[in-house]
């Protein structure tokens, strides 16, 4: 099964994709994570993407579609969760081509419907383990022992550079202008399922499970 998680910054795409990867043997393909890895490694792609990401704008369609193609090839045919991709009409069309070339198809586009004002709080409170990447939140998901990662015991945490209010507003404007308009492309194919992204993490997960299990 191949699915897209679609929603604005902070809607919970990464949270739900990680859970699906852990529970269903699917692979999370996050273009945001791939680009951050490229920036950290100082690759040519990373050098091009760094300033664009810090402004909250979109990296070029060609770069992100090439990254997705490479990861599809290295993921060995496992079901894919597209997290943060596609974000433009050109990317949506590129994804159709990438899947068709590999004899695969999209099963669902899951739209996480959210209230944008609440998202600023979600994003600016987010942090993650510097060692294993497990995600936390100042209000919604603290480590069980304060200052110690639940998953690996590390005591070092990091916050994303683009998680400040000004950049978040630009990221949301980009979403409204370029990403939301691709929904009809999938609606006309009957692929879109909407979930309430303002519910708790577990409730959102249950809604997604119901869709993937064919109950909705
Ligand atoms: P990317 O990394 O994709 O960021 P984003 O889309 O802005 O999404 P986020 O990671 O901020 O949010 P999320 O929906 O994953 O939420 P999360 O689960 O973390 O992209 C970053 C940048 O890279 C872009 O701005 C762009 O420059 C570039 N880029 C990436 N892909 C691109 C593409 N395809 N084309 C062009 N450029 C691209 O949740 C947020 C917080 O809320 C967490 O702390 C979490 O614990 C908490 N939370 C989650 N769910 C809930 C809930 N239900 N209730 C309460 N709290 C919750």
Tab-separated table of C-alpha atoms and ligand atoms in Angstrom:
chain	number	residue	atom	x	y	z
A	1	UNK	CA	0.000	0.000	0.000
A	2	UNK	CA	1.259	3.503	-0.873
A	3	UNK	CA	-0.214	6.564	0.825
A	4	UNK	CA	0.306	10.313	0.982
A	5	UNK	CA	-0.079	12.218	4.262
A	6	UNK	CA	-1.133	15.736	3.300
A	7	UNK	CA	-1.451	18.694	5.651
A	8	UNK	CA	0.140	22.003	6.610
A	9	UNK	CA	3.291	22.331	8.743
A	10	UNK	CA	2.686	20.814	12.175
A	11	UNK	CA	-0.416	18.872	11.107
A	12	UNK	CA	1.171	15.668	12.416
A	13	UNK	CA	2.405	14.070	9.175
A	14	UNK	CA	5.784	13.068	10.606
A	15	UNK	CA	4.260	11.814	13.875
A	16	UNK	CA	1.775	9.560	12.079
A	17	UNK	CA	4.250	8.429	9.409
A	18	UNK	CA	6.727	7.266	12.069
A	19	UNK	CA	3.975	5.327	13.822
A	20	UNK	CA	2.841	3.659	10.581
A	21	UNK	CA	6.444	2.743	9.771
A	22	UNK	CA	6.883	1.139	13.199
A	23	UNK	CA	3.537	-0.707	13.201
A	24	UNK	CA	2.913	-1.688	9.602
A	25	UNK	CA	6.304	-2.335	8.030
A	26	UNK	CA	5.810	0.577	5.648
A	27	UNK	CA	8.628	3.008	4.888
A	28	UNK	CA	8.413	6.730	5.729
A	29	UNK	CA	9.608	8.894	2.828
A	30	UNK	CA	9.916	12.415	4.238
A	31	UNK	CA	11.386	14.964	1.840
A	32	UNK	CA	11.893	17.337	4.795
A	33	UNK	CA	14.055	14.724	6.587
A	34	UNK	CA	15.954	13.918	3.363
A	35	UNK	CA	16.690	17.611	2.783
A	36	UNK	CA	17.798	18.154	6.408
A	37	UNK	CA	20.149	15.153	6.059
A	38	UNK	CA	21.559	16.683	2.853
A	39	UNK	CA	22.057	20.051	4.587
A	40	UNK	CA	23.807	18.393	7.549
A	41	UNK	CA	26.060	16.392	5.190
A	42	UNK	CA	26.876	19.481	3.108
A	43	UNK	CA	26.008	17.780	-0.210
A	44	UNK	CA	25.368	19.928	-3.337
A	45	UNK	CA	21.610	19.414	-2.797
A	46	UNK	CA	21.976	20.468	0.843
A	47	UNK	CA	23.909	23.606	-0.119
A	48	UNK	CA	21.130	24.598	-2.535
A	49	UNK	CA	18.320	23.811	-0.099
A	50	UNK	CA	19.639	25.337	3.152
A	51	UNK	CA	18.705	28.999	2.724
A	52	UNK	CA	15.389	28.165	1.021
A	53	UNK	CA	14.348	25.961	3.948
A	54	UNK	CA	15.400	28.566	6.494
A	55	UNK	CA	13.098	31.063	4.766
A	56	UNK	CA	10.239	28.519	4.826
A	57	UNK	CA	9.938	28.418	1.029
A	58	UNK	CA	9.763	25.343	-1.193
A	59	UNK	CA	12.832	23.651	-2.643
A	60	UNK	CA	12.681	22.958	-6.411
A	61	UNK	CA	10.377	20.241	-7.719
A	62	UNK	CA	13.257	18.560	-9.583
A	63	UNK	CA	15.375	18.156	-6.434
A	64	UNK	CA	12.653	16.649	-4.250
A	65	UNK	CA	11.274	14.345	-6.951
A	66	UNK	CA	14.805	13.032	-7.617
A	67	UNK	CA	15.217	12.338	-3.867
A	68	UNK	CA	11.922	10.442	-3.769
A	69	UNK	CA	12.872	8.385	-6.856
A	70	UNK	CA	16.162	7.343	-5.235
A	71	UNK	CA	14.453	6.335	-1.987
A	72	UNK	CA	11.744	4.380	-3.783
A	73	UNK	CA	14.480	2.365	-5.451
A	74	UNK	CA	16.343	1.690	-2.213
A	75	UNK	CA	13.217	0.843	-0.179
A	76	UNK	CA	12.808	-2.542	-1.852
A	77	UNK	CA	9.113	-2.424	-2.751
A	78	UNK	CA	7.856	-1.870	0.816
A	79	UNK	CA	4.636	0.177	1.081
A	80	UNK	CA	5.487	3.885	1.132
A	81	UNK	CA	4.211	6.738	3.292
A	82	UNK	CA	4.864	10.003	1.465
A	83	UNK	CA	5.349	12.608	4.210
A	84	UNK	CA	5.641	16.194	2.962
A	85	UNK	CA	5.635	15.135	-0.705
A	86	UNK	CA	4.063	16.012	-3.094
A	87	UNK	CA	3.686	19.726	-2.330
A	88	UNK	CA	2.955	21.127	-5.812
A	89	UNK	CA	0.992	20.028	-8.864
A	90	UNK	CA	4.276	19.288	-10.688
A	91	UNK	CA	5.373	17.026	-7.816
A	92	UNK	CA	1.987	15.248	-7.801
A	93	UNK	CA	2.387	14.485	-11.502
A	94	UNK	CA	6.024	13.458	-11.032
A	95	UNK	CA	4.991	11.032	-8.276
A	96	UNK	CA	2.442	9.376	-10.574
A	97	UNK	CA	5.246	8.823	-13.100
A	98	UNK	CA	7.694	7.512	-10.482
A	99	UNK	CA	5.145	5.008	-9.175
A	100	UNK	CA	3.921	3.903	-12.625
A	101	UNK	CA	7.506	3.249	-13.758
A	102	UNK	CA	7.880	0.845	-10.841
A	103	UNK	CA	4.493	-0.832	-11.374
A	104	UNK	CA	3.068	0.755	-8.213
A	105	UNK	CA	0.072	2.965	-7.523
A	106	UNK	CA	-1.352	5.265	-4.878
A	107	UNK	CA	-3.982	3.848	-2.542
A	108	UNK	CA	-4.947	6.831	-0.389
A	109	UNK	CA	-4.276	10.523	0.148
A	110	UNK	CA	-4.951	11.187	3.819
A	111	UNK	CA	-5.688	14.840	4.511
A	112	UNK	CA	-4.972	15.954	8.069
A	113	UNK	CA	-7.515	18.735	8.637
A	114	UNK	CA	-6.292	21.224	11.257
A	115	UNK	CA	-6.766	24.662	12.752
A	116	UNK	CA	-3.776	26.744	11.621
A	117	UNK	CA	-3.538	28.932	14.728
A	118	UNK	CA	-3.074	25.887	16.940
A	119	UNK	CA	-0.297	24.694	14.648
A	120	UNK	CA	2.025	27.545	15.516
A	121	UNK	CA	1.945	26.329	19.142
A	122	UNK	CA	2.568	22.756	18.042
A	123	UNK	CA	5.542	23.653	15.893
A	124	UNK	CA	7.283	26.140	18.151
A	125	UNK	CA	7.073	23.615	21.051
A	126	UNK	CA	8.611	20.765	19.081
A	127	UNK	CA	12.057	19.255	19.783
A	128	UNK	CA	13.758	15.947	19.107
A	129	UNK	CA	16.522	13.700	20.386
A	130	UNK	CA	19.853	14.741	18.858
A	131	UNK	CA	20.977	11.108	18.731
A	132	UNK	CA	18.031	8.992	17.520
A	133	UNK	CA	15.578	11.649	16.252
A	134	UNK	CA	12.601	10.663	18.466
A	135	UNK	CA	10.189	13.612	18.511
A	136	UNK	CA	8.881	15.400	21.610
A	137	UNK	CA	6.851	18.493	22.488
A	138	UNK	CA	7.060	21.006	25.358
A	139	UNK	CA	3.326	20.618	26.092
A	140	UNK	CA	1.999	17.516	24.336
A	141	UNK	CA	4.785	14.928	24.599
A	142	UNK	CA	7.549	15.332	27.164
A	143	UNK	CA	10.101	12.517	27.688
A	144	UNK	CA	9.001	10.205	30.546
A	145	UNK	CA	12.101	11.236	32.548
A	146	UNK	CA	12.654	14.981	31.974
A	147	UNK	CA	15.779	15.613	29.896
A	148	UNK	CA	16.299	11.933	28.937
A	149	UNK	CA	15.226	10.424	25.606
A	150	UNK	CA	12.679	7.579	26.087
A	151	UNK	CA	14.071	5.651	23.129
A	152	UNK	CA	17.872	5.833	23.501
A	153	UNK	CA	18.659	7.511	26.852
A	154	UNK	CA	20.491	10.457	25.271
A	155	UNK	CA	20.332	13.782	27.131
A	156	UNK	CA	20.890	15.964	24.050
A	157	UNK	CA	17.953	17.496	22.220
A	158	UNK	CA	17.658	19.790	19.190
A	159	UNK	CA	15.106	22.216	17.747
A	160	UNK	CA	14.695	22.832	13.998
A	161	UNK	CA	15.986	26.149	12.681
A	162	UNK	CA	12.776	26.733	10.684
A	163	UNK	CA	10.518	26.213	13.731
A	164	UNK	CA	10.219	29.903	14.623
A	165	UNK	CA	6.934	31.794	14.271
A	166	UNK	CA	7.939	33.943	11.278
A	167	UNK	CA	9.170	30.997	9.183
A	168	UNK	CA	6.161	28.913	10.195
A	169	UNK	CA	3.848	31.641	8.807
A	170	UNK	CA	5.728	31.530	5.464
A	171	UNK	CA	5.534	27.707	5.417
A	172	UNK	CA	1.773	27.900	5.984
A	173	UNK	CA	1.345	30.481	3.214
A	174	UNK	CA	3.313	28.182	0.867
A	175	UNK	CA	1.012	25.307	1.845
A	176	UNK	CA	-2.141	27.317	1.116
A	177	UNK	CA	-0.820	28.678	-2.196
A	178	UNK	CA	0.871	25.600	-3.672
A	179	UNK	CA	-0.059	22.407	-1.820
A	180	UNK	CA	-3.740	22.696	-0.894
A	181	UNK	CA	-4.634	23.291	-4.600
A	182	UNK	CA	-3.452	19.767	-5.496
A	183	UNK	CA	-6.272	18.158	-3.463
A	184	UNK	CA	-8.804	18.215	-6.370
A	185	UNK	CA	-6.277	16.269	-8.508
A	186	UNK	CA	-6.674	13.379	-6.054
A	187	UNK	CA	-10.330	14.019	-5.158
A	188	UNK	CA	-11.372	13.413	-8.758
A	189	UNK	CA	-9.713	9.983	-8.524
A	190	UNK	CA	-11.586	9.182	-5.289
A	191	UNK	CA	-8.354	8.825	-3.275
A	192	UNK	CA	-8.813	11.498	-0.577
A	193	UNK	CA	-9.828	10.607	3.000
A	194	UNK	CA	-10.052	13.394	5.569
A	195	UNK	CA	-9.105	12.880	9.225
A	196	UNK	CA	-9.466	15.275	12.156
A	197	UNK	CA	-5.870	16.325	12.767
A	198	UNK	CA	-6.867	18.313	15.869
A	199	UNK	CA	-7.732	15.124	17.760
A	200	UNK	CA	-5.113	13.516	20.030
A	201	UNK	CA	-2.185	11.663	18.427
A	202	UNK	CA	-3.799	8.300	19.325
A	203	UNK	CA	-7.189	9.314	17.977
A	204	UNK	CA	-5.669	10.501	14.689
A	205	UNK	CA	-3.770	7.197	14.495
A	206	UNK	CA	-7.021	5.252	15.021
A	207	UNK	CA	-8.729	7.223	12.225
A	208	UNK	CA	-5.853	6.454	9.852
A	209	UNK	CA	-5.839	2.774	10.830
A	210	UNK	CA	-9.559	2.558	10.072
A	211	UNK	CA	-8.916	3.920	6.573
A	212	UNK	CA	-5.993	1.593	5.851
A	213	UNK	CA	-7.948	-1.396	7.160
A	214	UNK	CA	-10.726	-0.561	4.741
A	215	UNK	CA	-13.265	0.420	7.384
A	216	UNK	CA	-13.750	3.932	5.995
B	1	LIG	P1	8.983	19.339	6.393
B	1	LIG	O1	10.034	18.754	7.234
B	1	LIG	O2	8.150	18.444	5.542
B	1	LIG	O3	8.072	20.258	7.333
B	1	LIG	P2	6.518	20.594	7.309
B	1	LIG	O4	5.675	20.111	6.193
B	1	LIG	O5	6.511	22.046	7.518
B	1	LIG	O6	5.963	19.686	8.364
B	1	LIG	P3	6.444	19.546	9.820
B	1	LIG	O7	7.540	18.537	9.899
B	1	LIG	O8	6.696	20.894	10.406
B	1	LIG	O9	5.112	19.035	10.505
B	1	LIG	P4	4.418	17.638	10.547
B	1	LIG	O10	3.096	17.716	9.837
B	1	LIG	O11	5.327	16.512	10.164
B	1	LIG	O12	4.086	17.592	12.096
B	1	LIG	P5	4.748	16.746	13.280
B	1	LIG	O13	4.282	15.335	13.194
B	1	LIG	O14	6.205	16.996	13.369
B	1	LIG	O15	9.617	20.454	5.402
B	1	LIG	C1	10.546	21.409	5.861
B	1	LIG	C2	11.018	22.264	4.689
B	1	LIG	O16	11.674	21.423	3.708
B	1	LIG	C3	9.906	22.970	3.878
B	1	LIG	O17	9.531	24.201	4.474
B	1	LIG	C4	10.586	23.132	2.511
B	1	LIG	O18	11.505	24.198	2.521
B	1	LIG	C5	11.377	21.833	2.377
B	1	LIG	N1	10.600	20.761	1.721
B	1	LIG	C6	10.225	19.573	2.286
B	1	LIG	N2	9.533	18.829	1.412
B	1	LIG	C7	9.461	19.554	0.265
B	1	LIG	C8	8.826	19.321	-0.999
B	1	LIG	N3	8.134	18.193	-1.252
B	1	LIG	N4	8.933	20.303	-1.940
B	1	LIG	C9	9.634	21.434	-1.710
B	1	LIG	N5	10.243	21.724	-0.534
B	1	LIG	C10	10.149	20.782	0.450
B	1	LIG	O19	4.003	17.441	14.516
B	1	LIG	C11	4.345	18.738	14.966
B	1	LIG	C12	4.346	18.776	16.510
B	1	LIG	O20	3.032	18.576	16.996
B	1	LIG	C13	5.191	17.669	17.139
B	1	LIG	O21	5.857	18.194	18.266
B	1	LIG	C14	4.189	16.596	17.556
B	1	LIG	O22	4.603	15.911	18.733
B	1	LIG	C15	2.945	17.420	17.817
B	1	LIG	N6	1.733	16.717	17.403
B	1	LIG	C16	1.560	15.960	16.285
B	1	LIG	N7	0.303	15.487	16.216
B	1	LIG	C17	-0.354	15.975	17.304
B	1	LIG	C18	-1.688	15.862	17.815
B	1	LIG	N8	-2.623	15.144	17.150
B	1	LIG	N9	-1.989	16.519	18.964
B	1	LIG	C19	-1.052	17.262	19.621
B	1	LIG	N10	0.236	17.388	19.212
B	1	LIG	C20	0.585	16.767	18.073
